[in-house]
C-alpha cells in the first residue's frame, strides 16, 4: 500500500493562495521518498504538485505503456512512474533507482486521498492554483474515485 501526503505550512496566513511552499511525501511498507529529504531545496508548491500528480494518474490511465515524471515546481525533488508488465507501476528516482512497486489503483487512490486531505485541511482561495487543481480533479478518472 502506498500513501501520498501533501504538507502545506500550518502557520501560513488564513487565506491560502495556492502558491504556498510545502513538502510531498510518498510512503510505502518498508520505505519513503519525501521532498523533506532535501530540506529547503525540496520545498514545492503543494497545490500545483497535487494537480500535477492527479494529471499524472490521468496520463497513466489514458495510455497503454504510459509513464510520467513528477517534477515539483520550484523544487529539486522528483520521481518517475512507469507501468510495467509484471509489477504494475514502478516508482523510481529520475536516475532510475527503484523506490517501490504499486498497483495503478493503489497509486491513484493514494494521490486522490492525499489531495482530499490537503483540501480539507487548507483549501486555497480562488485563483490560478485552485483552477488548476479543480481542472485536474474534473479530469481524474471516475474509476479511481472512491
JSON list of N, CA and C in Angstrom, two decimals, residues 52-53 55-70 79-84 88-92 104 107:
[
{"chain": "A", "resi": 52, "resn": "UNK", "atom": "N", "xyz": [-0.59, 18.34, -10.50]},
{"chain": "A", "resi": 52, "resn": "UNK", "atom": "CA", "xyz": [0.32, 17.62, -11.39]},
{"chain": "A", "resi": 52, "resn": "UNK", "atom": "C", "xyz": [0.22, 16.11, -11.17]},
{"chain": "A", "resi": 53, "resn": "UNK", "atom": "N", "xyz": [0.14, 15.68, -9.92]},
{"chain": "A", "resi": 53, "resn": "UNK", "atom": "CA", "xyz": [0.05, 14.25, -9.64]},
{"chain": "A", "resi": 53, "resn": "UNK", "atom": "C", "xyz": [-1.29, 13.67, -10.09]},
{"chain": "A", "resi": 55, "resn": "UNK", "atom": "N", "xyz": [-3.02, 14.81, -12.61]},
{"chain": "A", "resi": 55, "resn": "UNK", "atom": "CA", "xyz": [-2.88, 14.74, -14.07]},
{"chain": "A", "resi": 55, "resn": "UNK", "atom": "C", "xyz": [-2.00, 13.56, -14.47]},
{"chain": "A", "resi": 56, "resn": "UNK", "atom": "N", "xyz": [-1.01, 13.24, -13.66]},
{"chain": "A", "resi": 56, "resn": "UNK", "atom": "CA", "xyz": [-0.16, 12.08, -13.94]},
{"chain": "A", "resi": 56, "resn": "UNK", "atom": "C", "xyz": [-0.95, 10.78, -13.92]},
{"chain": "A", "resi": 57, "resn": "UNK", "atom": "N", "xyz": [-1.87, 10.66, -12.97]},
{"chain": "A", "resi": 57, "resn": "UNK", "atom": "CA", "xyz": [-2.73, 9.46, -12.92]},
{"chain": "A", "resi": 57, "resn": "UNK", "atom": "C", "xyz": [-3.58, 9.39, -14.19]},
{"chain": "A", "resi": 58, "resn": "UNK", "atom": "N", "xyz": [-4.14, 10.51, -14.61]},
{"chain": "A", "resi": 58, "resn": "UNK", "atom": "CA", "xyz": [-4.94, 10.53, -15.84]},
{"chain": "A", "resi": 58, "resn": "UNK", "atom": "C", "xyz": [-4.09, 10.12, -17.04]},
{"chain": "A", "resi": 59, "resn": "UNK", "atom": "N", "xyz": [-2.83, 10.55, -17.07]},
{"chain": "A", "resi": 59, "resn": "UNK", "atom": "CA", "xyz": [-1.91, 10.16, -18.14]},
{"chain": "A", "resi": 59, "resn": "UNK", "atom": "C", "xyz": [-1.70, 8.66, -18.15]},
{"chain": "A", "resi": 60, "resn": "UNK", "atom": "N", "xyz": [-1.51, 8.08, -16.98]},
{"chain": "A", "resi": 60, "resn": "UNK", "atom": "CA", "xyz": [-1.29, 6.64, -16.88]},
{"chain": "A", "resi": 60, "resn": "UNK", "atom": "C", "xyz": [-2.51, 5.86, -17.37]},
{"chain": "A", "resi": 61, "resn": "UNK", "atom": "N", "xyz": [-3.68, 6.31, -16.98]},
{"chain": "A", "resi": 61, "resn": "UNK", "atom": "CA", "xyz": [-4.91, 5.61, -17.36]},
{"chain": "A", "resi": 61, "resn": "UNK", "atom": "C", "xyz": [-5.15, 5.71, -18.87]},
{"chain": "A", "resi": 62, "resn": "UNK", "atom": "N", "xyz": [-4.79, 6.84, -19.45]},
{"chain": "A", "resi": 62, "resn": "UNK", "atom": "CA", "xyz": [-5.06, 7.08, -20.87]},
{"chain": "A", "resi": 62, "resn": "UNK", "atom": "C", "xyz": [-4.16, 6.29, -21.81]},
{"chain": "A", "resi": 63, "resn": "UNK", "atom": "N", "xyz": [-2.94, 5.97, -21.38]},
{"chain": "A", "resi": 63, "resn": "UNK", "atom": "CA", "xyz": [-2.00, 5.32, -22.28]},
{"chain": "A", "resi": 63, "resn": "UNK", "atom": "C", "xyz": [-1.64, 3.92, -21.85]},
{"chain": "A", "resi": 64, "resn": "UNK", "atom": "N", "xyz": [-1.54, 3.02, -22.80]},
{"chain": "A", "resi": 64, "resn": "UNK", "atom": "CA", "xyz": [-1.24, 1.63, -22.50]},
{"chain": "A", "resi": 64, "resn": "UNK", "atom": "C", "xyz": [0.14, 1.46, -21.87]},
{"chain": "A", "resi": 65, "resn": "UNK", "atom": "N", "xyz": [1.15, 2.09, -22.41]},
{"chain": "A", "resi": 65, "resn": "UNK", "atom": "CA", "xyz": [2.51, 1.99, -21.88]},
{"chain": "A", "resi": 65, "resn": "UNK", "atom": "C", "xyz": [2.95, 3.31, -21.26]},
{"chain": "A", "resi": 66, "resn": "UNK", "atom": "N", "xyz": [2.04, 3.98, -20.63]},
{"chain": "A", "resi": 66, "resn": "UNK", "atom": "CA", "xyz": [2.28, 5.34, -20.14]},
{"chain": "A", "resi": 66, "resn": "UNK", "atom": "C", "xyz": [3.29, 5.38, -18.99]},
{"chain": "A", "resi": 67, "resn": "UNK", "atom": "N", "xyz": [3.94, 6.51, -18.92]},
{"chain": "A", "resi": 67, "resn": "UNK", "atom": "CA", "xyz": [4.80, 6.82, -17.79]},
{"chain": "A", "resi": 67, "resn": "UNK", "atom": "C", "xyz": [4.84, 8.34, -17.66]},
{"chain": "A", "resi": 68, "resn": "UNK", "atom": "N", "xyz": [5.27, 8.81, -16.54]},
{"chain": "A", "resi": 68, "resn": "UNK", "atom": "CA", "xyz": [5.45, 10.25, -16.37]},
{"chain": "A", "resi": 68, "resn": "UNK", "atom": "C", "xyz": [6.47, 10.51, -15.28]},
{"chain": "A", "resi": 69, "resn": "UNK", "atom": "N", "xyz": [7.04, 11.69, -15.33]},
{"chain": "A", "resi": 69, "resn": "UNK", "atom": "CA", "xyz": [7.99, 12.12, -14.31]},
{"chain": "A", "resi": 69, "resn": "UNK", "atom": "C", "xyz": [7.36, 13.31, -13.60]},
{"chain": "A", "resi": 70, "resn": "UNK", "atom": "N", "xyz": [7.26, 13.21, -12.29]},
{"chain": "A", "resi": 70, "resn": "UNK", "atom": "CA", "xyz": [6.77, 14.32, -11.49]},
{"chain": "A", "resi": 70, "resn": "UNK", "atom": "C", "xyz": [7.97, 15.18, -11.11]},
{"chain": "A", "resi": 79, "resn": "UNK", "atom": "N", "xyz": [10.20, 12.33, -8.93]},
{"chain": "A", "resi": 79, "resn": "UNK", "atom": "CA", "xyz": [10.16, 10.87, -9.03]},
{"chain": "A", "resi": 79, "resn": "UNK", "atom": "C", "xyz": [9.52, 10.51, -10.36]},
{"chain": "A", "resi": 80, "resn": "UNK", "atom": "N", "xyz": [9.75, 9.28, -10.79]},
{"chain": "A", "resi": 80, "resn": "UNK", "atom": "CA", "xyz": [9.21, 8.80, -12.06]},
{"chain": "A", "resi": 80, "resn": "UNK", "atom": "C", "xyz": [8.25, 7.64, -11.79]},
{"chain": "A", "resi": 81, "resn": "UNK", "atom": "N", "xyz": [7.21, 7.55, -12.61]},
{"chain": "A", "resi": 81, "resn": "UNK", "atom": "CA", "xyz": [6.23, 6.47, -12.52]},
{"chain": "A", "resi": 81, "resn": "UNK", "atom": "C", "xyz": [6.16, 5.82, -13.89]},
{"chain": "A", "resi": 82, "resn": "UNK", "atom": "N", "xyz": [6.32, 4.49, -13.91]},
{"chain": "A", "resi": 82, "resn": "UNK", "atom": "CA", "xyz": [6.29, 3.77, -15.18]},
{"chain": "A", "resi": 82, "resn": "UNK", "atom": "C", "xyz": [5.50, 2.48, -15.00]},
{"chain": "A", "resi": 83, "resn": "UNK", "atom": "N", "xyz": [4.66, 2.20, -15.97]},
{"chain": "A", "resi": 83, "resn": "UNK", "atom": "CA", "xyz": [3.88, 0.97, -15.95]},
{"chain": "A", "resi": 83, "resn": "UNK", "atom": "C", "xyz": [4.77, -0.18, -16.43]},
{"chain": "A", "resi": 84, "resn": "UNK", "atom": "N", "xyz": [4.73, -1.29, -15.71]},
{"chain": "A", "resi": 84, "resn": "UNK", "atom": "CA", "xyz": [5.49, -2.47, -16.11]},
{"chain": "A", "resi": 84, "resn": "UNK", "atom": "C", "xyz": [4.51, -3.61, -16.36]},
{"chain": "A", "resi": 88, "resn": "UNK", "atom": "N", "xyz": [2.98, -3.98, -12.11]},
{"chain": "A", "resi": 88, "resn": "UNK", "atom": "CA", "xyz": [2.11, -2.80, -12.03]},
{"chain": "A", "resi": 88, "resn": "UNK", "atom": "C", "xyz": [2.92, -1.55, -12.28]},
{"chain": "A", "resi": 89, "resn": "UNK", "atom": "N", "xyz": [2.84, -0.60, -11.37]},
{"chain": "A", "resi": 89, "resn": "UNK", "atom": "CA", "xyz": [3.61, 0.63, -11.51]},
{"chain": "A", "resi": 89, "resn": "UNK", "atom": "C", "xyz": [4.93, 0.51, -10.77]},
{"chain": "A", "resi": 90, "resn": "UNK", "atom": "N", "xyz": [5.95, 1.08, -11.38]},
{"chain": "A", "resi": 90, "resn": "UNK", "atom": "CA", "xyz": [7.26, 1.17, -10.75]},
{"chain": "A", "resi": 90, "resn": "UNK", "atom": "C", "xyz": [7.54, 2.63, -10.47]},
{"chain": "A", "resi": 91, "resn": "UNK", "atom": "N", "xyz": [7.76, 2.96, -9.22]},
{"chain": "A", "resi": 91, "resn": "UNK", "atom": "CA", "xyz": [8.14, 4.32, -8.85]},
{"chain": "A", "resi": 91, "resn": "UNK", "atom": "C", "xyz": [9.64, 4.32, -8.61]},
{"chain": "A", "resi": 92, "resn": "UNK", "atom": "N", "xyz": [10.31, 5.30, -9.20]},
{"chain": "A", "resi": 92, "resn": "UNK", "atom": "CA", "xyz": [11.76, 5.37, -9.10]},
{"chain": "A", "resi": 92, "resn": "UNK", "atom": "C", "xyz": [12.21, 6.82, -9.08]},
{"chain": "A", "resi": 104, "resn": "UNK", "atom": "N", "xyz": [-1.73, 0.25, -10.06]},
{"chain": "A", "resi": 104, "resn": "UNK", "atom": "CA", "xyz": [-2.24, 1.52, -10.57]},
{"chain": "A", "resi": 104, "resn": "UNK", "atom": "C", "xyz": [-3.36, 2.05, -9.68]},
{"chain": "A", "resi": 107, "resn": "UNK", "atom": "N", "xyz": [-1.93, 3.45, -6.33]},
{"chain": "A", "resi": 107, "resn": "UNK", "atom": "CA", "xyz": [-1.28, 4.74, -6.54]},
{"chain": "A", "resi": 107, "resn": "UNK", "atom": "C", "xyz": [-2.32, 5.83, -6.79]}
]
